[in-house]
XYZ file of C-alpha atoms in Angstrom:
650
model
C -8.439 -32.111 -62.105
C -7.774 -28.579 -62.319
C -4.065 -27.977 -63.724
C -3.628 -24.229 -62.464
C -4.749 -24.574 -58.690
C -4.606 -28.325 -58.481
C -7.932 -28.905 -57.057
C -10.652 -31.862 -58.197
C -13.076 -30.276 -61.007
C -16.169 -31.393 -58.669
C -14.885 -29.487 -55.607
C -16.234 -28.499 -53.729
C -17.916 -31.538 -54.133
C -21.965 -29.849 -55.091
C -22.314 -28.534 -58.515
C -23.216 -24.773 -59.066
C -21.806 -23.387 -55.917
C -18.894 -20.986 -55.853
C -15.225 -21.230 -56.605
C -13.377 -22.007 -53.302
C -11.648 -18.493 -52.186
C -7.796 -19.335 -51.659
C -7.160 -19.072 -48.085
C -5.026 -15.862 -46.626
C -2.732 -16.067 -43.714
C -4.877 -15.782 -40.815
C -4.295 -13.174 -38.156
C -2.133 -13.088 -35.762
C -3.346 -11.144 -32.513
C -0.366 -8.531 -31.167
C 0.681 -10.671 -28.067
C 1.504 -13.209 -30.231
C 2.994 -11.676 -33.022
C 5.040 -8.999 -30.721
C 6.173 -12.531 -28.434
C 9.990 -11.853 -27.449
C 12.145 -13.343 -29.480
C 15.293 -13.543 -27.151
C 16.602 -11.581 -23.864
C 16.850 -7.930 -25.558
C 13.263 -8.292 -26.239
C 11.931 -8.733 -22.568
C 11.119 -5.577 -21.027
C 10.759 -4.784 -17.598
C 12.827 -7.798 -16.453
C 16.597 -6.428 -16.385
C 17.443 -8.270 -12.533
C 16.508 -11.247 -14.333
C 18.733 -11.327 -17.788
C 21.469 -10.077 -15.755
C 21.504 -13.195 -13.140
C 21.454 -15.509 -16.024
C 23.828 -13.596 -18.469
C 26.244 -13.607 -15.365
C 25.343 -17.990 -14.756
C 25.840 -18.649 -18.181
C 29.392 -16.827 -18.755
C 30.493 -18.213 -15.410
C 28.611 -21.731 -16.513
C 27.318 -21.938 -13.000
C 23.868 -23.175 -14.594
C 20.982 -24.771 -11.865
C 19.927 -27.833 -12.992
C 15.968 -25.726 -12.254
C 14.321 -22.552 -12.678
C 11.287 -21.275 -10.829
C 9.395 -18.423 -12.763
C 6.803 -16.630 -10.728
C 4.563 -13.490 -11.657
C 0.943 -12.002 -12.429
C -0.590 -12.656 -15.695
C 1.013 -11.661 -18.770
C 4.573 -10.733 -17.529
C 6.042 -13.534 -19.264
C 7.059 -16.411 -18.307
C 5.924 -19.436 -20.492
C 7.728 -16.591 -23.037
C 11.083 -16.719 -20.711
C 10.576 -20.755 -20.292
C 11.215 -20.681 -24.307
C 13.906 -17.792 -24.498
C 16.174 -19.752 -21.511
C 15.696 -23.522 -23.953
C 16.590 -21.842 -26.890
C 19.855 -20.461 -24.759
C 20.522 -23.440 -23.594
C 20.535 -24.845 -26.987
C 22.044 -22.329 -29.065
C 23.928 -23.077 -31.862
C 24.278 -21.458 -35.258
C 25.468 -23.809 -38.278
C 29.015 -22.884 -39.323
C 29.759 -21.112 -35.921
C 31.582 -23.078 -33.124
C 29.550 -24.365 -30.241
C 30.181 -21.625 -27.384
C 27.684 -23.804 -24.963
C 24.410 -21.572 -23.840
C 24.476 -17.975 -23.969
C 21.373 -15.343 -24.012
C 23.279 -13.775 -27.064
C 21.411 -15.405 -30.239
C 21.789 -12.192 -32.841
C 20.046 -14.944 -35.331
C 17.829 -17.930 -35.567
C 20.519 -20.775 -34.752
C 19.866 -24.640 -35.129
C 16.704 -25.576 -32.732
C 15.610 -22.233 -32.101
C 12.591 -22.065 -34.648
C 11.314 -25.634 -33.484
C 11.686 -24.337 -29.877
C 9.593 -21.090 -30.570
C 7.095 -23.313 -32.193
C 6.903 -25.588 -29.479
C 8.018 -29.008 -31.668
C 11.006 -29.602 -30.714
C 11.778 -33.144 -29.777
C 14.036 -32.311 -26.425
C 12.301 -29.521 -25.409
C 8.870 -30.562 -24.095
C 6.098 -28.468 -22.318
C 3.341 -29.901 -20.158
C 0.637 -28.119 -18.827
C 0.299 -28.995 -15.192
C -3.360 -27.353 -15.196
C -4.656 -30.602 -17.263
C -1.996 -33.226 -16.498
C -2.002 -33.054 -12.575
C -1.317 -37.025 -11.780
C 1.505 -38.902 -10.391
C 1.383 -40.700 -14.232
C 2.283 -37.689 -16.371
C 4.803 -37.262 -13.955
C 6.012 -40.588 -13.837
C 6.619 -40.264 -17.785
C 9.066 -37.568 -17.368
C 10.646 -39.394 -14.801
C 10.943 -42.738 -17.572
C 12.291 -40.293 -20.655
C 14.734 -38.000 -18.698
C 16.956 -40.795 -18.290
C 17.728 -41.084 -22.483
C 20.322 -38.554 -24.042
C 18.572 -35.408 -26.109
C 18.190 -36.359 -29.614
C 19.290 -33.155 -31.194
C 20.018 -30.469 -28.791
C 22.531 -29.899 -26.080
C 20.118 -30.106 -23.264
C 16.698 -32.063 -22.486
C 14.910 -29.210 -21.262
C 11.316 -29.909 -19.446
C 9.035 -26.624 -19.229
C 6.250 -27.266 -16.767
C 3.370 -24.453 -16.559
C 1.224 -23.506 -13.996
C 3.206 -25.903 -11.591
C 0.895 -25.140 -8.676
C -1.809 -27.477 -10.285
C 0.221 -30.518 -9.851
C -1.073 -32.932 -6.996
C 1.001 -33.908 -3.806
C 1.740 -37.172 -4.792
C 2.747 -35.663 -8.270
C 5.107 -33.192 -6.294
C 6.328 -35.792 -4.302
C 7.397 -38.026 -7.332
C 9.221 -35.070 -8.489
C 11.352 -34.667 -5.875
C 14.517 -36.681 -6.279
C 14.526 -36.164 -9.748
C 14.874 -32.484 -9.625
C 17.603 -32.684 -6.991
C 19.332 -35.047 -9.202
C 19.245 -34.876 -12.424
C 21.095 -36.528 -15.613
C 23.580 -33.670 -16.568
C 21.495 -33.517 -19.574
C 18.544 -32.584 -18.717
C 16.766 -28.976 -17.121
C 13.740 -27.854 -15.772
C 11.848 -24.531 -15.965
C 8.720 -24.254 -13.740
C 6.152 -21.443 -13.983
C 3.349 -20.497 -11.924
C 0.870 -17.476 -10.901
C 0.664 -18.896 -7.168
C 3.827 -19.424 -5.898
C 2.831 -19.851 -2.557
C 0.688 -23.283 -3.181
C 4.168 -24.548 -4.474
C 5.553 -26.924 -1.686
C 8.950 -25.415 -0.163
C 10.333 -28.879 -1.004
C 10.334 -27.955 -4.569
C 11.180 -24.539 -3.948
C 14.325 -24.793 -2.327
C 15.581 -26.984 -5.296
C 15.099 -24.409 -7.851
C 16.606 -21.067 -8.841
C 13.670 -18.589 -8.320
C 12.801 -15.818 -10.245
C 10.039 -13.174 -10.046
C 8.946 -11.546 -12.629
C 7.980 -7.990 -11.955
C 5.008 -6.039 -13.581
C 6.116 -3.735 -16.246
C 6.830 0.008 -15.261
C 4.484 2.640 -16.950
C 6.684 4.173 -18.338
C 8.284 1.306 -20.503
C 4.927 -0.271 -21.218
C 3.730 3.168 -22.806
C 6.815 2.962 -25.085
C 6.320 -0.317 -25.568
C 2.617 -0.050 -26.863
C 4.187 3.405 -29.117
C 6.369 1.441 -30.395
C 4.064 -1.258 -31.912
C 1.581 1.250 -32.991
C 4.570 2.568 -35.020
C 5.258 -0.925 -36.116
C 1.713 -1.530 -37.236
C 1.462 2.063 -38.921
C -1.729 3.196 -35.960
C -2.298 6.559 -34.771
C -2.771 6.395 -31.087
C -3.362 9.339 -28.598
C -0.550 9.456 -25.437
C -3.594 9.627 -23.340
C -5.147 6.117 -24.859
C -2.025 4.689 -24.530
C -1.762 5.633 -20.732
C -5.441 4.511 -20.121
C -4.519 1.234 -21.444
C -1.695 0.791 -19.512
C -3.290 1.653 -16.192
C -5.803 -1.496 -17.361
C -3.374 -3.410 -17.999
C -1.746 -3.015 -14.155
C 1.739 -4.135 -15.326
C 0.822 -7.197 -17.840
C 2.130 -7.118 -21.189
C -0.463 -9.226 -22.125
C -3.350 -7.930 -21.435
C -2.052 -4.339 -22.452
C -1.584 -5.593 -26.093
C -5.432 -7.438 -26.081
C -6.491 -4.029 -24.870
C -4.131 -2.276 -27.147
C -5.645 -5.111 -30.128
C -9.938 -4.154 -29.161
C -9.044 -0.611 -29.398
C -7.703 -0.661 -32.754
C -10.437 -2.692 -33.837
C -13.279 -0.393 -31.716
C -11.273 2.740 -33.568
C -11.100 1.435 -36.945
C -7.242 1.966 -36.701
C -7.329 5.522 -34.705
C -6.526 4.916 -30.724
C -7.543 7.874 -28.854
C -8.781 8.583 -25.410
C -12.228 9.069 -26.229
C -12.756 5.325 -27.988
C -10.463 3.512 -24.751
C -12.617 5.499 -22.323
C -16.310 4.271 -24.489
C -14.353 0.744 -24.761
C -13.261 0.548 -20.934
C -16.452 2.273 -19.341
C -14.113 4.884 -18.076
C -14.860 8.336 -17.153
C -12.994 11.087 -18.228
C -10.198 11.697 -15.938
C -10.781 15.465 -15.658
C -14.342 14.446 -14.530
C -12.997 12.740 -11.767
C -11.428 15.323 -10.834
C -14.392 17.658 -11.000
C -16.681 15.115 -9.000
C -13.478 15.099 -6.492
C -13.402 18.598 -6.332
C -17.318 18.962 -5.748
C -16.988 16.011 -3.138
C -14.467 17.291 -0.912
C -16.054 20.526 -1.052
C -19.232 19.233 0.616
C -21.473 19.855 -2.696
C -23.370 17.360 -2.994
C -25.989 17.882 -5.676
C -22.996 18.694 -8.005
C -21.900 15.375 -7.099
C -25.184 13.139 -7.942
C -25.606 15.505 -11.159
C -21.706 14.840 -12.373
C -21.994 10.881 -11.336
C -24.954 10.536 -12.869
C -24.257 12.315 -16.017
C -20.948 9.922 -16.401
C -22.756 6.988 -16.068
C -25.614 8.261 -18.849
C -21.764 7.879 -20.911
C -21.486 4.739 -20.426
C -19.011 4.751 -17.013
C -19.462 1.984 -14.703
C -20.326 3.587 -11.204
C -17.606 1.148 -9.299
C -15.067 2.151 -12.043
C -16.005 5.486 -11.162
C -15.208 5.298 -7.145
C -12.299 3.109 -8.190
C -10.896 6.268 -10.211
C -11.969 8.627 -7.687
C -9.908 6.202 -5.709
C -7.324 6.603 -7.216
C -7.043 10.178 -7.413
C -7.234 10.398 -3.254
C -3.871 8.110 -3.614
C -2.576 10.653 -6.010
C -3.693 13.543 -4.261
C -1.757 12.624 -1.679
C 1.102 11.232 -2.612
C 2.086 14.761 -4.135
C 1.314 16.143 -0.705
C 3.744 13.738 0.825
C 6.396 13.613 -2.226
C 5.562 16.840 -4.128
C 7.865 15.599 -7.006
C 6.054 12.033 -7.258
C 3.959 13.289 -10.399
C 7.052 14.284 -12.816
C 7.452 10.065 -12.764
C 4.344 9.058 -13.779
C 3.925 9.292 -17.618
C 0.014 8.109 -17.073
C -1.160 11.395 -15.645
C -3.415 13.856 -17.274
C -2.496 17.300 -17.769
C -5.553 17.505 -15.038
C -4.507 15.417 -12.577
C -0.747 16.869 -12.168
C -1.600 20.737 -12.008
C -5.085 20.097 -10.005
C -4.019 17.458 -7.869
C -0.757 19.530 -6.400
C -3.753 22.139 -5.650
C -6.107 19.658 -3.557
C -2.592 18.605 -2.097
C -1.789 21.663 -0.873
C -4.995 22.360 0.451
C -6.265 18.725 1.591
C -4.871 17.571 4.735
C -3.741 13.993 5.856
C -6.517 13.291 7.525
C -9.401 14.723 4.914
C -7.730 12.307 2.228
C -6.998 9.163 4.564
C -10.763 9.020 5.480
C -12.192 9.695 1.944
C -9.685 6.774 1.040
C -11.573 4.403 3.657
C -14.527 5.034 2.593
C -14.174 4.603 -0.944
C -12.383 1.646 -0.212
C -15.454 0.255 1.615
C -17.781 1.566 -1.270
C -16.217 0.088 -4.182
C -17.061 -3.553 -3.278
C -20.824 -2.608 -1.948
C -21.482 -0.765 -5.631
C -19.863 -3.821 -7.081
C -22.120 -5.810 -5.535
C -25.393 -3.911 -5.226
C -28.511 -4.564 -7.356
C -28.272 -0.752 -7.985
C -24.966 0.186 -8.794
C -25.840 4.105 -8.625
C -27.821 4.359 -6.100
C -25.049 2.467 -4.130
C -22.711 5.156 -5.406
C -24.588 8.112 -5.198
C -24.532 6.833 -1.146
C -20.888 6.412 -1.250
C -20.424 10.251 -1.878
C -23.062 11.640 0.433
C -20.975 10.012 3.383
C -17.866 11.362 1.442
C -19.402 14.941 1.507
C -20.295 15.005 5.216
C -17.556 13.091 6.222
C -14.826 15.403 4.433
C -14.663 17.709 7.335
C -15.309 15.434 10.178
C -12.607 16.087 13.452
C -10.459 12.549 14.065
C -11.769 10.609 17.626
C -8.603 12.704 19.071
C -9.423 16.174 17.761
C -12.688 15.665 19.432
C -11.703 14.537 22.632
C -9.040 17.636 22.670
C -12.131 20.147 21.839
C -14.323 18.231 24.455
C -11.222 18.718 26.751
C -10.782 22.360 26.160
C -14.725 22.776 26.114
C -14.567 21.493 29.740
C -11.982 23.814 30.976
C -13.449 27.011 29.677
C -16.754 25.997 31.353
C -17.427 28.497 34.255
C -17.595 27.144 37.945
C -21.244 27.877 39.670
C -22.301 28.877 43.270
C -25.244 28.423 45.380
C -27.179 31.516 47.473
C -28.922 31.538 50.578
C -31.360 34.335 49.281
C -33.746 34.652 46.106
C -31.910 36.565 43.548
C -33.962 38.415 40.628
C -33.872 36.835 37.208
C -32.478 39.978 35.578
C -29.383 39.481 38.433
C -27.289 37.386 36.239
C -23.561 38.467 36.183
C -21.896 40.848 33.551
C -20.028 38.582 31.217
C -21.287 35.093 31.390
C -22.869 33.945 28.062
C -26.282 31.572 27.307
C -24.517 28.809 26.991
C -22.348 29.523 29.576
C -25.533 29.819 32.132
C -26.683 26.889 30.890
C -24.409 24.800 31.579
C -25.707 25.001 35.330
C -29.126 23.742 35.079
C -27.823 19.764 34.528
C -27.731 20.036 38.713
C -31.324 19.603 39.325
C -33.720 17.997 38.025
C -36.608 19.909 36.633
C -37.868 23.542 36.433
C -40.112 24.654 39.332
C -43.757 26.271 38.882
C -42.985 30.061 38.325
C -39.447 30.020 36.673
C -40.542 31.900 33.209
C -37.768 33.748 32.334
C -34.692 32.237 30.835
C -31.252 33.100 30.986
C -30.582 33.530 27.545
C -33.148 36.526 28.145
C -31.442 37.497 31.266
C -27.962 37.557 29.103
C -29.056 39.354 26.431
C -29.954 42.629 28.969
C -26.423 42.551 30.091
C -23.211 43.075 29.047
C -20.757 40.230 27.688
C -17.603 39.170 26.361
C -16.389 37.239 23.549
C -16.018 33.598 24.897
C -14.966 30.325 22.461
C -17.862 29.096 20.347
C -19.172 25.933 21.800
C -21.828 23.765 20.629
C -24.383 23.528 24.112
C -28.149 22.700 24.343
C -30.276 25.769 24.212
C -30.189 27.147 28.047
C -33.504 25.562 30.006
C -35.372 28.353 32.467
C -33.394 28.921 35.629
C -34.299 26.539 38.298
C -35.151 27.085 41.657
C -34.926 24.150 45.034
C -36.499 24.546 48.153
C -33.934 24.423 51.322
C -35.150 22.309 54.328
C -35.754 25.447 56.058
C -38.426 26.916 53.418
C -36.476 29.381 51.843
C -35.419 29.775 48.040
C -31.833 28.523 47.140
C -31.268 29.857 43.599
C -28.217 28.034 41.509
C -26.522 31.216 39.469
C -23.238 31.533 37.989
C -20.828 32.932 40.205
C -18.715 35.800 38.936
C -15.059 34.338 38.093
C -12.594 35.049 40.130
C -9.624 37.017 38.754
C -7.402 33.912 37.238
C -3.949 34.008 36.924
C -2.555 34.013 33.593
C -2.318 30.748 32.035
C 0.182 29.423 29.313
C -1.353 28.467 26.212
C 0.563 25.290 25.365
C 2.100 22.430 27.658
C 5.574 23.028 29.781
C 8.364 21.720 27.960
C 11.401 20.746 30.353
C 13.748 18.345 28.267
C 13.937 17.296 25.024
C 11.912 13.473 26.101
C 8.743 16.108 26.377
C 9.093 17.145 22.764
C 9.192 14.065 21.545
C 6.273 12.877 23.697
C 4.243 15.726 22.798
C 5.168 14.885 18.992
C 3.483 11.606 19.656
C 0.678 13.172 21.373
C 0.143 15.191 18.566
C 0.056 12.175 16.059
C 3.306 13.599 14.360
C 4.937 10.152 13.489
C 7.212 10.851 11.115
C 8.661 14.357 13.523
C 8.913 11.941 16.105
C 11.148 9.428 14.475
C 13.501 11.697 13.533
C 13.451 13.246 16.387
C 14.314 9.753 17.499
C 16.937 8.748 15.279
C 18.517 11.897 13.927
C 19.056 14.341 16.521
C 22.236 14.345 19.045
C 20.844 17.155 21.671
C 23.454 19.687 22.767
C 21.867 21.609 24.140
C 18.287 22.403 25.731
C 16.561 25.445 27.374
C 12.769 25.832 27.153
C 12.611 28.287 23.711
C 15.781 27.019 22.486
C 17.147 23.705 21.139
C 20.493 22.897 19.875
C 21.049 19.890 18.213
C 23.449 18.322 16.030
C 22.203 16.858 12.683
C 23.068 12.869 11.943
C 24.463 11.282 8.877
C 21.796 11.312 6.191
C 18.856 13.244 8.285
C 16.532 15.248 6.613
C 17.645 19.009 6.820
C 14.204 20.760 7.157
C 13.985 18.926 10.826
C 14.575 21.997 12.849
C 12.754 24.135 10.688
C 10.279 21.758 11.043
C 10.304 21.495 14.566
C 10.120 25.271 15.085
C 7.045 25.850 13.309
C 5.360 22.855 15.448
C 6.163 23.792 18.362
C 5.058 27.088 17.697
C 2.127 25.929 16.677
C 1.575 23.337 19.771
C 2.547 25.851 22.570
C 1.834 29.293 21.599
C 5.465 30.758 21.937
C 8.103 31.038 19.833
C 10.954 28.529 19.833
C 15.114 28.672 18.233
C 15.592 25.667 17.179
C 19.476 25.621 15.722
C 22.056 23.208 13.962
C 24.870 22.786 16.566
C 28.472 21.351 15.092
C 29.418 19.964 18.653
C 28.957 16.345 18.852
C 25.857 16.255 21.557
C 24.269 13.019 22.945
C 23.684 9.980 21.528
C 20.030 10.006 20.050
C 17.239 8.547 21.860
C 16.917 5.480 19.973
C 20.452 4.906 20.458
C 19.896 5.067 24.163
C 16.713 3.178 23.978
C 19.087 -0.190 22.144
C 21.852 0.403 24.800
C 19.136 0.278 28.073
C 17.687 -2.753 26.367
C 20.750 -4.205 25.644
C 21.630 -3.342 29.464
C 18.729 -4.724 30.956
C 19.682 -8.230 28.886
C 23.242 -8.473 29.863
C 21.991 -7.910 33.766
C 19.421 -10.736 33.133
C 21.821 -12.840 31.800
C 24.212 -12.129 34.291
C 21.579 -13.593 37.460
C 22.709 -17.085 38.689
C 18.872 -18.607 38.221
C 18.882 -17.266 34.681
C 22.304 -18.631 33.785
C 21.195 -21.853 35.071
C 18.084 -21.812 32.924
C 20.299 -21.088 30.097
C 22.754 -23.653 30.819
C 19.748 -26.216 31.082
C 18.085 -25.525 27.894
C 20.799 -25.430 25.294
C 19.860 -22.587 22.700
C 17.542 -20.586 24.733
C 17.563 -16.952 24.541
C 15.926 -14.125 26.478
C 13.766 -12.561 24.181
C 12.442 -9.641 26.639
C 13.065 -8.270 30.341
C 10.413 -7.341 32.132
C 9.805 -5.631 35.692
C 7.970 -7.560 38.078
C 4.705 -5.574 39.034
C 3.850 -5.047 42.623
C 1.404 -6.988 44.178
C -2.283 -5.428 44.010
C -3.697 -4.681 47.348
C -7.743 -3.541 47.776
C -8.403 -0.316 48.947
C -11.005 -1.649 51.838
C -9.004 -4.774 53.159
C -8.361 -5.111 56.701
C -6.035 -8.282 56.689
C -3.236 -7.253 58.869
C -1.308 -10.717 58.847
C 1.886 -10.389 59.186
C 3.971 -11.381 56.209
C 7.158 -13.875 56.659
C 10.010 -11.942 55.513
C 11.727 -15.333 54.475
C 8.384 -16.318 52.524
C 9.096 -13.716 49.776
C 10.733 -14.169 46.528
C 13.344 -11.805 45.734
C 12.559 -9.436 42.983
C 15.450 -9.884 41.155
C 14.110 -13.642 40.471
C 11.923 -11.719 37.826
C 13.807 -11.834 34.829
């Protein structure tokens, strides 16, 4: 026996080999060694600590809690922080009952953090799911704690528990020995039966801001003496999508893949990111319809080492960003994650992108990222994505078309038939090709002789500027035989001198502004036209209205420079101090709340409701005429006394 270390003189048991190295302390990764301690240590969770700080000084304690979140927000770590509160007690102190102030270790709270204390016991539902392991709790709750102030039963991932497991549960949660307390936790709250739900206090654990998780990771790198870039930090914490967790594993692998220096560089090689001013470049070269830039930038990021879906995920991303700051211009100064790139570029694509360019690149690329994900080439399935980005980024919306089809229609030039042969070079001053063209769809083929075109014929003439429109090329002019033998020629007729027409729709009342507001797809104008404008006073090229509580104060700015742009005239649109009509929603509530009290107020419908205690009427409707064909002859005369009244419609 060895006197200095204690050890046998034949260990390790086989002559000749080396002297045992003492063991070290082993290492502890950062989400366990950075745990929380007690309530000040939880981050992210303030609604929470407040409820229960408020319970425990008014001693209103439930006899469960139910903690729900994603992964990593901590709640097996809350289960332990609410039993050692619930036990608190520091030697040589009087016992204050539970409290979430524990400056210091007290009595139990070292055996509770270690998970070996004899009234506080954990089960894990995931691998004790049967009515037995429940039955056990149900046999020991009904003994006194041994040490502590409470018995306090923490039960994780509760969702794994079987029905009849649940079931046994159920009148011992809802009555419980004073002693004793329960703390559930689960990811999947909603495979939780409502019957245990409803006898629990519930609380849900939000994701961590970015912000506070970027401190938060600072402030261990501090702790652990680590140099880390801002820009790894916010990398990791847009991995981590709110978990504490998994931000400090990710925080742990890049220390290790840095050899103690975190920058952006090693998290993007670790991740398979791309650079985030990349993104932005392959955005940029997307949206402008470039599309060998676009292979050649993709496919030089993934010769780095980025994943192609992570790629379109990013680029994903930056659509939502783009146009959020188009929508909330100030929504970048709140976002310590963004690159120096993405907040000066993306308020340029903001201002230049419009809604409907960055809601369709969004749909695709949400439609791309799974097929890359799950393609047996991942770049070629990218490389795809953005070729329908590119030619997609300028595409009109199914409205915009039918509006230019609409307008295409109406400039279209009406035609006239001859009774004599008219020369091919007898085309009228001032009607284009395409124009000319657009005659020929009446018959239905050239006839032998017809050489010359009118596209010829309008180039020897004079013409004026008409609206670009996207025809056929013009056929040669066609020629039918009348009954009587002669030639009936189908040329344009020269226009007739039109009146002057207005360039936008007539406006008559203030319902026609909001309509055409709707028309035009302008939701958010046409709520507030809606809700926060009292009219005054109307005229067509003036509005007066007066402004409600709490509306938005650019609305008749707004409104002006829409409806400028919508008809073609100027309009006033002014602030009025007079107190105007009610707003249309107003009068919308007060017709439907009309129409109710009149339906309520008809002797067959007070008699239904008088039959059917509890009944409401959930909607009026009017009663629709009855549908007669066009071609009928049935003249039968109708008994007057036969009919149902319409008011019986309610």
């Amino acid at each position: 026996m060895d006197a200095t270390s204690g050890t046998p003189s034949d260990f390790p048991g086989l002559p000749g080999l080396p002297e045992p190295v003492p063991a070290t302390t082993p290492y502890r990764v950062l989400a366990r060694k950075y745990r929380p301690q007690n309530f000040d240590d939880l981050i992210g969770q303030g609604a929470m600590v407040r409820t229960l700080a408020n319970a425990f000084a008014a001693n209103r304690i439930p006899q469960a809690w139910m903690l729900t979140g994603v992964r990593g927000v901590g709640k097996t770590t809350t289960a332990r922080i609410l039993a050692r509160g619930l036990n608190y007690l520091r030697d040589g102190h009087p016992d204050t009952g539970p409290t979430i102030a524990m400056p210091e270790l007290g009595r139990h709270c070292q055996a509770i953090m270690e998970s070996r204390h004899m009234d506080v016991l954990e089960m894990d539902a995931a691998s004790h799911t049967g009515i037995d392991d429940v039955r056990g709790i149900i046999d020991g709750i009904r003994y006194s704690p041994v040490s502590a102030r409470y018995k306090v039963y923490i039960v994780d991932e509760v969702h794994m528990l079987s029905e009849k497991a649940f079931n046994a549960f159920l009148k011992t949660l809802e009555e419980p020995p004073p002693h004793a307390k329960f703390v559930f936790a689960t990811t999947e709250i909603r495979k939780v039966p409502v019957t245990i739900l409803s006898r629990c206090q519930r609380f849900d654990l939000r994701r961590v801001e970015a912000d506070t998780m970027v401190a938060h990771l600072a402030k261990i790198c501090a702790a652990e003496s680590v140099e880390a870039e801002p820009e790894a930090l916010a990398a990791i914490t847009r991995a981590a999508e709110g978990s504490v967790r998994d931000a400090l594993s990710l925080l742990d692998q890049a220390i290790a893949h840095g050899a103690g220096l975190v920058t952006g560089a090693s998290v993007r090689d670790m991740l398979g990111l791309a650079d985030r001013g990349r993104i932005v470049d392959l955005f940029e070269a997307v949206m402008r319809g470039d599309v060998p830039t676009s292979f050649a930038e993709i496919r030089s990021q993934y010769e780095a080492g980025a994943d192609p879906a992570v790629v379109l995920s990013d680029l994903a991303s930056f659509t939502h960003l783009v146009t959020r700051l188009k929508l909330v211009p100030d929504a970048a100064a709140a976002d310590p994650t963004l690159s120096a790139d993405e907040r000066g570029r993306g308020g340029e694509f903001a201002a230049k992108l419009s809604i409907r360019a960055l809601s369709r690149a969004w749909q695709i690329l949400l439609k791309a990222i799974p097929e890359v994900q799950t393609a047996a080439r991942p770049l070629a399935a990218a490389e795809m994505a953005l070729v329908r980005l590119a030619y997609a980024a300028d595409l009109p919306t199914p409205d915009e078309a039918l509006r230019q089809l609409k307008s295409d229609a109406f400039a279209a030039t009406p035609m006239t038939s001859t009774g004599a042969t008219l020369p091919s070079a007898s085309t009228p001053s001032g009607v284009s090709s395409a124009h000319a063209g657009a005659a020929h769809s009446a018959t239905s083929g050239p006839p032998p002789g017809a050489s010359q075109s009118l596209a010829a014929q309008s180039m020897a003439s004079p013409s004026i500027d008409l609206p670009s429109i996207d025809l056929p090329p013009p056929r040669p002019a066609l020629t039918l035989a009348a009954s009587g033998g002669a030639r009936v020629n189908l040329v344009p007729a020269p226009a007739p001198e039109a009146a002057p027409r207005e360039a936008g729709p007539r406006l008559t009342c203030f319902e026609d502004i909001v309509g055409l507001a709707d028309e035009r797809r302008d939701i958010g104008l046409k709520m507030a036209l809606e809700r926060e404008a009292h009219l005054v006073r109307f005229e067509e090229g003036r509005i007066e209205f007066r402004l409600a509580e709490g509306g938005r104060q650019s609305l008749p700015n707004d409104l002006a420079r829409s409806l400028d742009a919508w008809t073609g005239r100027r309009w006033i649109v002014a602030l009025s101090k007079e107190e105007g009509e009610p707003t249309l929603a107003y009068k919308a509530r007060a017709a439907l709340e009309s129409r109710h009290e009149n339906a309520a107020a008809h002797p067959l419908v007070k008699e239904v409701l008088a039959r059917f205690p509890g009944a409401q009427i959930i909607d009026v409707r009017d009663k629709a005429p009855p549908v007669e064909s066009a071609g009928s002859t049935d003249l039968t005369p109708v008994d007057p006394e036969s009919t149902g009244d319409p008011d019986d419609e309610a």
